[in-house]
Short mmCIF file of C-alpha atoms and ligand atoms in Angstrom, two decimals:
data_model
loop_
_atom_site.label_atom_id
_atom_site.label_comp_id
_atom_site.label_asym_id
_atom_site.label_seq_id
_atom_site.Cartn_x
_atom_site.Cartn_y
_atom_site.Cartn_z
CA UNK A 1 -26.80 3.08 1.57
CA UNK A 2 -23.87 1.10 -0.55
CA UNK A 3 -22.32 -1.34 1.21
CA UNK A 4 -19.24 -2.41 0.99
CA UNK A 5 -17.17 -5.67 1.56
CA UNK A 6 -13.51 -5.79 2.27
CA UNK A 7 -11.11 -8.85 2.20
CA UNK A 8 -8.04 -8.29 4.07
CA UNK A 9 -5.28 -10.82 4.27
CA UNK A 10 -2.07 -12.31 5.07
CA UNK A 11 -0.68 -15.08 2.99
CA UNK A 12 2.16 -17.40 1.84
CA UNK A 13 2.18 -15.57 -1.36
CA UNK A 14 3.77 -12.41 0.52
CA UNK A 15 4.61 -13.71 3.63
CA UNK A 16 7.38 -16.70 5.02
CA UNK A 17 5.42 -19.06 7.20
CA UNK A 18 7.70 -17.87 10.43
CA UNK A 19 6.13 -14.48 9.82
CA UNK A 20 2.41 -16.12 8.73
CA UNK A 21 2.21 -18.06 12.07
CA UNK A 22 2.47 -14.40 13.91
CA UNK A 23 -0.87 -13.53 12.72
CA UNK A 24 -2.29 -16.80 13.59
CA UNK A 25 -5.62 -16.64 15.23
CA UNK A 26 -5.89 -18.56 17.93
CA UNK A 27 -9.09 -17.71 19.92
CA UNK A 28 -11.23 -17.77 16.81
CA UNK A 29 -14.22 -17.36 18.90
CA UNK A 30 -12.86 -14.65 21.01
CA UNK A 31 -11.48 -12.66 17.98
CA UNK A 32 -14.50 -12.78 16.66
CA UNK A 33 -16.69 -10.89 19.00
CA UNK A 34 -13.43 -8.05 18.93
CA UNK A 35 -13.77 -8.04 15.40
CA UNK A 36 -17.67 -6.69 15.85
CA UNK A 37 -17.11 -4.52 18.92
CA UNK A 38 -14.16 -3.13 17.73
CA UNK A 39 -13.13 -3.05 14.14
CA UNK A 40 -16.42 -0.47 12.78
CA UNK A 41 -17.27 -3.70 10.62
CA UNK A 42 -20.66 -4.80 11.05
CA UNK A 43 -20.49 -8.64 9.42
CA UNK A 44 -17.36 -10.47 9.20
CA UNK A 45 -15.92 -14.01 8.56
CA UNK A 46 -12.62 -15.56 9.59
CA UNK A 47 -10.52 -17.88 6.89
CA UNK A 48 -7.74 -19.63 8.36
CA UNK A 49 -5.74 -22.33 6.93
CA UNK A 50 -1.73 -23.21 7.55
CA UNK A 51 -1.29 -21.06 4.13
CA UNK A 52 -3.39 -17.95 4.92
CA UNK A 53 -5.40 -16.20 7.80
CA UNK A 54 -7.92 -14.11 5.99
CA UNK A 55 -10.69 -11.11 7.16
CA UNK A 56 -13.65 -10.65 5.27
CA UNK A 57 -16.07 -7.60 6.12
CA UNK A 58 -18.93 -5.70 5.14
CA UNK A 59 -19.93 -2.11 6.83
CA UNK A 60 -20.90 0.93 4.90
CA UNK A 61 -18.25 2.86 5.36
CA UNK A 62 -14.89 0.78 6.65
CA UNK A 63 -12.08 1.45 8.51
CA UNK A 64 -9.07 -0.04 7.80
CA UNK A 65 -6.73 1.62 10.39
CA UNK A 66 -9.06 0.18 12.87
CA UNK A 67 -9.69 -3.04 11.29
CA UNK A 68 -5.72 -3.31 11.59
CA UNK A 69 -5.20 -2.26 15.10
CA UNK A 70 -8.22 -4.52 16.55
CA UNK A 71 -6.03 -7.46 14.14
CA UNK A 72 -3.20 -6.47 15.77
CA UNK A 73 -4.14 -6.26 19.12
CA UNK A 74 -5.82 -9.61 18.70
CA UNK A 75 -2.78 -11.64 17.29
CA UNK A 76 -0.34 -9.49 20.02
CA UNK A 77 1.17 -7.71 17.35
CA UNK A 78 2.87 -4.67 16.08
CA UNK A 79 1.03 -2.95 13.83
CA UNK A 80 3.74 -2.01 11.52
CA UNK A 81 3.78 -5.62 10.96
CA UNK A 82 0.39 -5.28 9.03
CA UNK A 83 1.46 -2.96 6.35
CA UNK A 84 4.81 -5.05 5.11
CA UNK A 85 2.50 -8.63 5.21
CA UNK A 86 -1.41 -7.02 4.59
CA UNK A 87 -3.05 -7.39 1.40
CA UNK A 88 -6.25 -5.55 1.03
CA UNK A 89 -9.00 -5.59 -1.77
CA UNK A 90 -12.19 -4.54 -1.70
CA UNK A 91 -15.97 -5.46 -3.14
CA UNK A 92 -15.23 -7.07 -7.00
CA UNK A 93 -11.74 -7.56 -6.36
CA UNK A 94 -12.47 -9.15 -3.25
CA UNK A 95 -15.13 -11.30 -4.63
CA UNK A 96 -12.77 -12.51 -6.98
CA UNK A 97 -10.21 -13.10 -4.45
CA UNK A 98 -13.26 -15.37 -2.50
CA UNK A 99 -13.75 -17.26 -5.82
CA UNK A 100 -10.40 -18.07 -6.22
CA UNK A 101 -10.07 -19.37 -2.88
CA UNK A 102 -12.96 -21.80 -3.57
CA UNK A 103 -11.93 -23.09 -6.85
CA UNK A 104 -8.75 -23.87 -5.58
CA UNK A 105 -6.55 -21.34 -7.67
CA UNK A 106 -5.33 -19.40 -4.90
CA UNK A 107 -3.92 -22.26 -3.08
CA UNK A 108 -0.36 -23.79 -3.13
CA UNK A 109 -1.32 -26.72 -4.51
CA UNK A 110 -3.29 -25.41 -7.32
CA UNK A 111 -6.54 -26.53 -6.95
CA UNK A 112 -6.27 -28.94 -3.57
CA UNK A 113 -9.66 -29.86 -1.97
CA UNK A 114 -8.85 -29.10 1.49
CA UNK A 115 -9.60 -25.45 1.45
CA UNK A 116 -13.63 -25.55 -0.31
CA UNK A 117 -13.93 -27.32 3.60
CA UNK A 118 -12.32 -25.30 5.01
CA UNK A 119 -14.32 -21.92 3.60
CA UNK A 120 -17.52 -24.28 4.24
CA UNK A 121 -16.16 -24.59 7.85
CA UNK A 122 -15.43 -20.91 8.53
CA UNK A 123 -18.94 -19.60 7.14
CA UNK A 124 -20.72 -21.80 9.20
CA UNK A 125 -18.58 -20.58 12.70
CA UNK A 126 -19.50 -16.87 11.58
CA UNK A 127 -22.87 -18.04 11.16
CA UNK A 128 -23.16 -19.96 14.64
CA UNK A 129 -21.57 -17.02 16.45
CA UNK A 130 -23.91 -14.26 14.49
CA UNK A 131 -20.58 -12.61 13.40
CA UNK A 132 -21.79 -12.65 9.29
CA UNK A 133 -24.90 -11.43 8.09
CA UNK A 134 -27.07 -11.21 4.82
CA UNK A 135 -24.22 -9.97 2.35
CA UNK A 136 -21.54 -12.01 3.85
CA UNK A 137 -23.71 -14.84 3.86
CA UNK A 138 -25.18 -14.38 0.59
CA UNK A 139 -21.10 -14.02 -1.15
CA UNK A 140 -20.11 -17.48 0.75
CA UNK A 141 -22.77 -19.30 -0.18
CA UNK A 142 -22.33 -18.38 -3.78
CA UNK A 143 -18.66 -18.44 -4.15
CA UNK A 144 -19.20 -22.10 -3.10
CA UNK A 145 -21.37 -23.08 -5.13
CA UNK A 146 -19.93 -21.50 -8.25
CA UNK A 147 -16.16 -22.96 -6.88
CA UNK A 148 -17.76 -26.54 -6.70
CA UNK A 149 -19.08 -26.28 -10.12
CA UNK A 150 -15.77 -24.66 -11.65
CA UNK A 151 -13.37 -27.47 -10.02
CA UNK A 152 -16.00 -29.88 -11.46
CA UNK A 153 -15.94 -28.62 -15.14
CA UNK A 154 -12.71 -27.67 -15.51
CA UNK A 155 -10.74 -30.42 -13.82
CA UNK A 156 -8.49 -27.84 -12.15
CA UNK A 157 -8.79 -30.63 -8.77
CA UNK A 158 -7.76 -33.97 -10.98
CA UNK A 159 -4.33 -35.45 -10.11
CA UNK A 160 -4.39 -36.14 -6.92
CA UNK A 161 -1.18 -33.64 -5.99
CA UNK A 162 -1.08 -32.58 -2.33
CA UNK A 163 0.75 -31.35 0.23
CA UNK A 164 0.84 -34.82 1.08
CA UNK A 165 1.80 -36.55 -1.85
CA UNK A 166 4.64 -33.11 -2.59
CA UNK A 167 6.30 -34.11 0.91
CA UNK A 168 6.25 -37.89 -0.04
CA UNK A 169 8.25 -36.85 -3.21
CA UNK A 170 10.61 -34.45 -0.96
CA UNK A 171 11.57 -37.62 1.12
CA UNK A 172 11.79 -39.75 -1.93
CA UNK A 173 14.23 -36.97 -3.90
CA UNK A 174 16.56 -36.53 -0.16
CA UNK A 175 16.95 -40.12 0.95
CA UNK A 176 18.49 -43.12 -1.21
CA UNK A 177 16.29 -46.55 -1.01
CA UNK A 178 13.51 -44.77 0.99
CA UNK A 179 11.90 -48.06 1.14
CA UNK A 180 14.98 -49.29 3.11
CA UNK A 181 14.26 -46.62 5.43
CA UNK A 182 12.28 -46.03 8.99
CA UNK A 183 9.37 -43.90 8.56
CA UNK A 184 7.44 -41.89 11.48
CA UNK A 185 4.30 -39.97 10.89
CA UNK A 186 3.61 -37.70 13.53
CA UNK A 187 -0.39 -36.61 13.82
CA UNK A 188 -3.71 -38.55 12.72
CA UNK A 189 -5.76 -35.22 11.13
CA UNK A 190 -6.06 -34.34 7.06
CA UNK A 191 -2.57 -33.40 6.42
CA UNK A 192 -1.73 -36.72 8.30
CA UNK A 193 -4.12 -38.74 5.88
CA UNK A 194 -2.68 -37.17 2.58
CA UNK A 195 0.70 -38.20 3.51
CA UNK A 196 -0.34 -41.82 4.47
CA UNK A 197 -2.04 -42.15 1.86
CA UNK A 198 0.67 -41.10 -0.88
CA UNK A 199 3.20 -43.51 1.70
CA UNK A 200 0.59 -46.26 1.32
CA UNK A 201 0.08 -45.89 -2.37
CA UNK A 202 3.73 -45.82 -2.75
CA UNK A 203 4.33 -48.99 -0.89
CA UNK A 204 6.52 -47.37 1.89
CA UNK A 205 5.81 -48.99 5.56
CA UNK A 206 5.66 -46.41 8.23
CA UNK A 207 4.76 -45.55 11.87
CA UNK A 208 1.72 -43.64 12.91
CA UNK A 209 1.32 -41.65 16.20
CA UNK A 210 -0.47 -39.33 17.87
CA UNK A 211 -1.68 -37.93 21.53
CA UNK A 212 -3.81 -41.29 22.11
CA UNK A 213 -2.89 -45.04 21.15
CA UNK A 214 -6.87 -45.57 20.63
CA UNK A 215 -6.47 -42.48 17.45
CA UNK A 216 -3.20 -44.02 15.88
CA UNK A 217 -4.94 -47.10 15.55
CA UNK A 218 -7.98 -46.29 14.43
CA UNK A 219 -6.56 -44.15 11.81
CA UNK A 220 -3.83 -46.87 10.78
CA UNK A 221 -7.24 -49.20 10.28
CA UNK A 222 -8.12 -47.35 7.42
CA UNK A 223 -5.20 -45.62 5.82
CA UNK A 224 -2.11 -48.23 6.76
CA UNK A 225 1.08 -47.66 8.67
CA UNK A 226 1.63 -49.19 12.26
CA UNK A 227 -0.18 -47.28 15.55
CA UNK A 228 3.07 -46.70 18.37
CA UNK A 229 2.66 -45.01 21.61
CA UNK A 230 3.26 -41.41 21.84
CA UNK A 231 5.55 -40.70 24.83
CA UNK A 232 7.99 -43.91 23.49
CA UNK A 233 8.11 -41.49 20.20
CA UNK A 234 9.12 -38.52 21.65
CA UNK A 235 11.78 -40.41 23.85
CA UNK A 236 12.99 -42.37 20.65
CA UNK A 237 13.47 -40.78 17.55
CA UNK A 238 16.58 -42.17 16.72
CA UNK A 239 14.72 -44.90 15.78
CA UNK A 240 13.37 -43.32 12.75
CA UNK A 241 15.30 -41.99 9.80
CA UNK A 242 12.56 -40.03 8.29
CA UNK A 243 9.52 -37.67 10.02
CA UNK A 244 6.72 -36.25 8.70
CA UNK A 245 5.02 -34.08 11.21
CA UNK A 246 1.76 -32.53 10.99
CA UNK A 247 -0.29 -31.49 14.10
CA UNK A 248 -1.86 -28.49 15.46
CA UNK A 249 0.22 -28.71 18.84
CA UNK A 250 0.98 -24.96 20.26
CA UNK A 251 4.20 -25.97 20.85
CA UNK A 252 7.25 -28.14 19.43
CA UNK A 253 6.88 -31.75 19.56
CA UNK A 254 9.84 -31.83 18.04
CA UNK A 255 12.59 -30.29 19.81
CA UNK A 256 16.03 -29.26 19.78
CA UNK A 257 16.93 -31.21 23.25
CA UNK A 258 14.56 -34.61 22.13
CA UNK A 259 16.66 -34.51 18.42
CA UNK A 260 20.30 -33.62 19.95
CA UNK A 261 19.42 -36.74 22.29
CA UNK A 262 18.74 -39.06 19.05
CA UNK A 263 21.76 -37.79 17.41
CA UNK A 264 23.79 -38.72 19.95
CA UNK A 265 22.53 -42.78 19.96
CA UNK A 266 22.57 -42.91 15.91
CA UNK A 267 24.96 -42.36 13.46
CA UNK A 268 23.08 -41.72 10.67
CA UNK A 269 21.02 -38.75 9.49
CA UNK A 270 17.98 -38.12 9.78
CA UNK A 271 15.16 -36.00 7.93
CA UNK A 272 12.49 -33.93 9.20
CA UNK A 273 9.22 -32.71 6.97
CA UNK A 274 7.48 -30.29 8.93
CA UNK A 275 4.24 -29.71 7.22
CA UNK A 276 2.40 -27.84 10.18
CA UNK A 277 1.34 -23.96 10.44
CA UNK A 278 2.52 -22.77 13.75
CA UNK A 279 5.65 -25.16 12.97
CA UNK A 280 6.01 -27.91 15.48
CA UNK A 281 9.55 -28.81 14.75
CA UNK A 282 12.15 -26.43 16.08
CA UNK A 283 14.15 -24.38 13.70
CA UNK A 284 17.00 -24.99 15.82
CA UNK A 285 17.44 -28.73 14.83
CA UNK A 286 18.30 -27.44 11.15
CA UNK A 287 22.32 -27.20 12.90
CA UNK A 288 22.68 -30.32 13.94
CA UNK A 289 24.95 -32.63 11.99
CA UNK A 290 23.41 -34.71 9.79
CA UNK A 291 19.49 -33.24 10.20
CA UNK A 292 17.66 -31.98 7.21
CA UNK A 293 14.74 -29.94 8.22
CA UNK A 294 12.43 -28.93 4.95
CA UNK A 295 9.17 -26.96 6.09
CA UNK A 296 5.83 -25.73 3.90
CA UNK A 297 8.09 -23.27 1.90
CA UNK A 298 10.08 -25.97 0.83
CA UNK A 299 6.94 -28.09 0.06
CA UNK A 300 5.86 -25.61 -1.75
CA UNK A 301 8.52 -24.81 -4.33
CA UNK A 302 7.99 -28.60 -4.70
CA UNK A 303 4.67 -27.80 -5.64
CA UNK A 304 5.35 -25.23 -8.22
CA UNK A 305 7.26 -27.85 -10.27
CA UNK A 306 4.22 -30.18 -10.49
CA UNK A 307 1.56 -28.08 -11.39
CA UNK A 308 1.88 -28.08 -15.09
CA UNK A 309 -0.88 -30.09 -15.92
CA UNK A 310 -3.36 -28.13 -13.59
CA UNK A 311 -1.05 -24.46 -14.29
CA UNK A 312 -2.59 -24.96 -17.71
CA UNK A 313 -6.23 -24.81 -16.80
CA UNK A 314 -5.64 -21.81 -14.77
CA UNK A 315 -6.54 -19.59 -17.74
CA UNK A 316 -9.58 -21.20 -18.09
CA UNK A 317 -11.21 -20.97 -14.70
CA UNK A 318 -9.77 -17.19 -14.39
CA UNK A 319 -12.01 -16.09 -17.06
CA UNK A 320 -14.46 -18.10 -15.70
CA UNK A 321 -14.04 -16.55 -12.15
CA UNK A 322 -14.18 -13.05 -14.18
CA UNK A 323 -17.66 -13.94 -16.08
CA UNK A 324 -18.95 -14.96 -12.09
CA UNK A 325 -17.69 -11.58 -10.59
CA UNK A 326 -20.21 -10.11 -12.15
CA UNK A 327 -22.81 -12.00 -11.60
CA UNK A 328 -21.92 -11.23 -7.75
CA UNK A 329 -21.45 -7.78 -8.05
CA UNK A 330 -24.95 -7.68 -8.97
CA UNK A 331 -26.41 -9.88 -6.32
CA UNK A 332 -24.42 -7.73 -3.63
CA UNK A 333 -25.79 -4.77 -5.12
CA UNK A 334 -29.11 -6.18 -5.06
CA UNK A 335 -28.62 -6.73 -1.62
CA UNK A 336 -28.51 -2.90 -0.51
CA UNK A 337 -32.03 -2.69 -1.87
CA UNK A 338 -32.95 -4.86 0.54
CA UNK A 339 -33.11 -3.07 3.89
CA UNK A 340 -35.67 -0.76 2.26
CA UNK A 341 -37.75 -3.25 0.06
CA UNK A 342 -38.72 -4.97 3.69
CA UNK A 343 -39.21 -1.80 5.12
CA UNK A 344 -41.46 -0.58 2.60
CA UNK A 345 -43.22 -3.73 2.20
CA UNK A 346 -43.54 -4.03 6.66
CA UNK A 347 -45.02 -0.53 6.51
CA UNK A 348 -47.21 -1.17 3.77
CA UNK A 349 -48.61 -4.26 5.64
CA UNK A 350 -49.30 -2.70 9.01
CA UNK A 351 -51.33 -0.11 6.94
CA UNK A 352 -53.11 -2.66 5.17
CA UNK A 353 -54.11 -4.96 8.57
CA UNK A 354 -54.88 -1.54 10.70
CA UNK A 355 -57.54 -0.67 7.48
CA UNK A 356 -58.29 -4.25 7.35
CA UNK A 357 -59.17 -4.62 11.03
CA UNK A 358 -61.15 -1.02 10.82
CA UNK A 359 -63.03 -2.31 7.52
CA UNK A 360 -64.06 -5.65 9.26
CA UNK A 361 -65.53 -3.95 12.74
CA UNK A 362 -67.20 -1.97 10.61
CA UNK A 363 -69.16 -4.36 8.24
CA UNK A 364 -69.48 -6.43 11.66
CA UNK A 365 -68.51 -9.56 9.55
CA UNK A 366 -67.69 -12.74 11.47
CA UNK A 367 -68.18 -15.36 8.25
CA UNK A 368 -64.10 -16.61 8.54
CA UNK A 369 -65.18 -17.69 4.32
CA UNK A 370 -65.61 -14.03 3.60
CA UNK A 371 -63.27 -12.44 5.92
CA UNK A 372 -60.66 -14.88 4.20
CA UNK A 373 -61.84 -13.09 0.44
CA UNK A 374 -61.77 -9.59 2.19
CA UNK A 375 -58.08 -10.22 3.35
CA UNK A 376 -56.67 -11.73 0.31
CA UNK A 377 -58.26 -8.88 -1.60
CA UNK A 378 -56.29 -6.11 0.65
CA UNK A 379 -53.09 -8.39 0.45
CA UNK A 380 -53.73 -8.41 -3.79
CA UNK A 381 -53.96 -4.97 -3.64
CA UNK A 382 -50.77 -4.03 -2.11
CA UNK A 383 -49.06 -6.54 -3.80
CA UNK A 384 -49.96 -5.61 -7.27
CA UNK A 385 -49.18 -1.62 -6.22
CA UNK A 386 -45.80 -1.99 -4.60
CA UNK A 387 -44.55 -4.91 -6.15
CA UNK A 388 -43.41 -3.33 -9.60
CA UNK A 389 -41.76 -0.13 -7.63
CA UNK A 390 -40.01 -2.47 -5.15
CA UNK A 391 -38.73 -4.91 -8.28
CA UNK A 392 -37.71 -1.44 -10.15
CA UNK A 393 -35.42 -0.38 -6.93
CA UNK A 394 -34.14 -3.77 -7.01
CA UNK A 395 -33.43 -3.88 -10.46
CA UNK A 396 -31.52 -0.28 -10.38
CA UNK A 397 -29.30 -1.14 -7.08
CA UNK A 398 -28.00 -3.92 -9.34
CA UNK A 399 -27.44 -1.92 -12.03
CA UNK A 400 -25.64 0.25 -9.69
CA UNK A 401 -27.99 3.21 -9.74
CA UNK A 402 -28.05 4.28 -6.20
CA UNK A 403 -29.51 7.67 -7.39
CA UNK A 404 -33.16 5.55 -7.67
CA UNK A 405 -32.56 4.27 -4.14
CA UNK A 406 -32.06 7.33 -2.57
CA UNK A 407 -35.24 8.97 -4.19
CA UNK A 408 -37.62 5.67 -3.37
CA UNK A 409 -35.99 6.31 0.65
CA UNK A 410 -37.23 10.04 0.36
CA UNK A 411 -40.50 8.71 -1.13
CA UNK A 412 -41.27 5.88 1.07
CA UNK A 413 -40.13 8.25 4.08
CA UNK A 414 -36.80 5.48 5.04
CA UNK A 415 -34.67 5.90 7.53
CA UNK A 416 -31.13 4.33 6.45
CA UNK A 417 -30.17 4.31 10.13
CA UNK A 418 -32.29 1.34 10.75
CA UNK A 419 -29.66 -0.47 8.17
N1 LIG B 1 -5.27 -28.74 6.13
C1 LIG B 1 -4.45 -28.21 5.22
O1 LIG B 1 -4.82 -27.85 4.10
C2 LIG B 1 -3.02 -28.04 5.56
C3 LIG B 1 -2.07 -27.97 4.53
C4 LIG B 1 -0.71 -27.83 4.88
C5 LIG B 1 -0.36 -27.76 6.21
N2 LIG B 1 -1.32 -27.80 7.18
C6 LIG B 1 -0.89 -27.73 8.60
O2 LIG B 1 -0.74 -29.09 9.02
C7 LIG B 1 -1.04 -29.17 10.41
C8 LIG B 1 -2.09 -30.24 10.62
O3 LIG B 1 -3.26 -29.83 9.93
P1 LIG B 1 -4.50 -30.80 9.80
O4 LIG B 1 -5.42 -30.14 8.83
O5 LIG B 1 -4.05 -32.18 9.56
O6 LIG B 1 -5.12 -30.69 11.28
P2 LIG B 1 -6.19 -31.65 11.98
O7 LIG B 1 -6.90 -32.46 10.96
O8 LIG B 1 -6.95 -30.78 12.91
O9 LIG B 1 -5.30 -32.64 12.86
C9 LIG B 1 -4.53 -32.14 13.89
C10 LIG B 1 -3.61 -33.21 14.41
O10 LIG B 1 -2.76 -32.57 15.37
C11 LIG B 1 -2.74 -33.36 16.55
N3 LIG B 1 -2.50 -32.52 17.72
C12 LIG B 1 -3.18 -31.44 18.10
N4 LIG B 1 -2.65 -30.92 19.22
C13 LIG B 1 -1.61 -31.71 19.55
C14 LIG B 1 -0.66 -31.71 20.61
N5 LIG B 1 -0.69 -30.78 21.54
N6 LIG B 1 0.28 -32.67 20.62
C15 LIG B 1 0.30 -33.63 19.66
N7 LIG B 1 -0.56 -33.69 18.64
C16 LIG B 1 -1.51 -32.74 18.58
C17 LIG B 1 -4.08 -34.03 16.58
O11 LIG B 1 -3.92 -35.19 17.33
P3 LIG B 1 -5.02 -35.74 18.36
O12 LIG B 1 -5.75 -36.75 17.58
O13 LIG B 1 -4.21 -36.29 19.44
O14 LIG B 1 -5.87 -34.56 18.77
C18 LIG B 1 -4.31 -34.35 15.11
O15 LIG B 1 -3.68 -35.54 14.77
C19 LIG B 1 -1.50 -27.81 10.85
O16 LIG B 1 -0.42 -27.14 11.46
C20 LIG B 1 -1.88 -27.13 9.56
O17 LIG B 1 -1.70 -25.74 9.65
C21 LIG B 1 -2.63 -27.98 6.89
#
């Protein structure tokens, strides 16, 4: 009757970003309904972020080799692949894993904002497409709400370091007299905004462009810079000394031909901050002369050496995180009662409204006043009988004592394959 929830994952802790953007998802939707025809799990929820692509899953009794091969056959990969980059975890080390996700201690940037959305976001597409159920449900909505309240106590979010702000400080520490300097910013989404923002806050003057004019300059409105047209970018970058590029594009924007054609009209180098997951800058431009190409690993060694002030809270929130494990574990456990409380309670009711019905033809009564009495008296009844039990059960699943469970299923004649 235990069920059990797995988190499997693939991350920058273990894994380079060229090997993290293999597992990329990219038909969310579609992998989804593979996921629940394929994998044995019967709720699950996708994470995905440029930093990690994360399974959650809850089904009695898992199976990992065929969680892995429908992953694999889903991102078109190899399923060796999975054993060198998977982490695994199951049930209170998973929970914790979830937890630290949502406070923000799992992240590069210790404690960023970006990925609390981002969890809110991918909960709500398992919801819409019926792929998570009660337990999964039940562990997001809590891990949210306790991550909300443990960024908000312990300060682990205050600073204001990003990914952003980190790539600002990469440009800054490369280029002499940055503010001398031509600036392009490549995409209008959140990455986009935290590196405008740190530009703006910085004083730096920079140009913003993406797929439509109309988007550059609406976005330039509110967080500065100077909207240009997209196709005059991509035939132009030599007129920029510094990119920052962060889109979702499937393919590079930035390529090896467009950047060997600006290095031939300038003669002055050029740096390139690639901050998106697929990359969208090619590799390749890395060997020209006078390019600098620094991607998300780079950005995120930058991190490490501005975290002190937040590294030093981390204690704090882990033992908080360890105090809320528990408090999940015994929700989830709670939650295995529940397939049998309802079922008890559901068979208990049709009993009472068949002897209800029988009583009522009986007496003949029609007064709706009296009827009313007669039914709330039957409803009392069961209530006050099965009630106690049912709390008992409860109470003993989240003590993890699934011996009780198993007897009150032989009592109340349950069928566990209706789980
Ligand atoms: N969010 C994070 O925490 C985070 C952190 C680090 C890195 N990253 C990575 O940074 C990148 C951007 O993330 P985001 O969160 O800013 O995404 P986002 O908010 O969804 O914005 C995506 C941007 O990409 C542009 N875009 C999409 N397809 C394009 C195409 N074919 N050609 C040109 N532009 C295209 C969009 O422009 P339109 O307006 O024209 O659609 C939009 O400006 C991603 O690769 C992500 O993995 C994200």
């Amino acid at each position: 009757m235990k069920q059990n929830v797995i988190n499997a994952r693939v991350t920058f802790r273990n894994s380079p970003i060229h090997i993290l953007e293999k597992f990329t998802i990219r038909d969310v939707e579609g992998a989804y309904s593979q996921f629940k025809n394929h994998s044995g799990l019967d709720e699950c929820v996708i994470i995905q972020t440029c930093n990690r692509i994360e399974l959650f899953g809850k089904a009695k009794n898992y199976d990992l080799e065929k969680i892995k091969k429908t992953w694999a056959s889903i991102a078109g990969l190899d399923q060796e692949i999975f054993d060198e980059n998977l982490e695994v975890e199951e049930n209170g080390n998973a929970f914790q894993h979830l937890l630290k996700l949502t406070s923000g201690l799992d992240s590069m940037v210790v404690g960023e904002e970006q990925i609390l959305g981002q969890i809110k976001n991918s909960i709500t597409t398992a919801r819409t497409k019926k792929a998570s159920g009660q337990h999964l449900n039940t562990l997001f909505d809590k891990a949210i709400r306790i991550g909300t309240r443990i960024r908000n106590s312990s300060g682990i979010s205050q600073g204001g370091i990003s990914v952003g702000s980190m790539a600002v400080k990469l440009a800054e520490e490369n280029i002499d007299e940055l503010k001398t300097k031509k600036i392009l910013l490549i995409g209008t989404g959140e990455v986009s905004t935290l590196v405008a923002k740190s530009l703006q806050r910085r004083g730096y003057s920079f140009d913003v462009t993406s797929r439509t004019l109309e988007r550059s300059k609406a976005f330039c409105e509110t967080m500065g810079g100077n909207p240009v047209r997209f196709e005059e970018v991509l035939s132009g970058f030599e007129n920029y000394d510094i990119l920052f590029v962060a889109t979702t594009a499937p393919y590079f924007l930035v390529t090896y031909d467009r950047i060997t054609d600006a290095v031939g009209k300038r003669n002055k180098g050029m740096m390139i901050l690639d901050l998106s997951n697929p990359r969208t800058v090619d590799e390749k431009v890395a060997t020209l002369g006078g390019i600098k190409l620094m991607n998300l690993d780079q950005i995120a060694e930058m991190v490490e050496k501005n975290m002190k002030a937040r590294l030093n809270k981390v204690k704090t929130v882990e033992n908080i995180i360890n105090e809320e494990v528990s408090v999940i574990e015994a929700s989830m456990k709670r939650l295995d009662a529940e397939p049998l409380v309802k079922d008890v309670f559901k068979n208990i009711d049709s009993l009472r409204q068949k002897e209800l019905k029988k009583a009522l033809s009986m007496l003949d009564e029609t007064d709706e006043k009296k009827i009313k009495i007669i039914e709330d008296l039957t409803k009392a009844v069961v209530e006050s009988i099965v009630s106690t039990p049912m709390n008992n059960v409860r109470k003993a699943s989240e003590q993890g004592k699934p011996d009780m469970l198993d007897i009150a299923s032989k009592l109340f004649d349950y069928k566990k394959e209706q789980e």
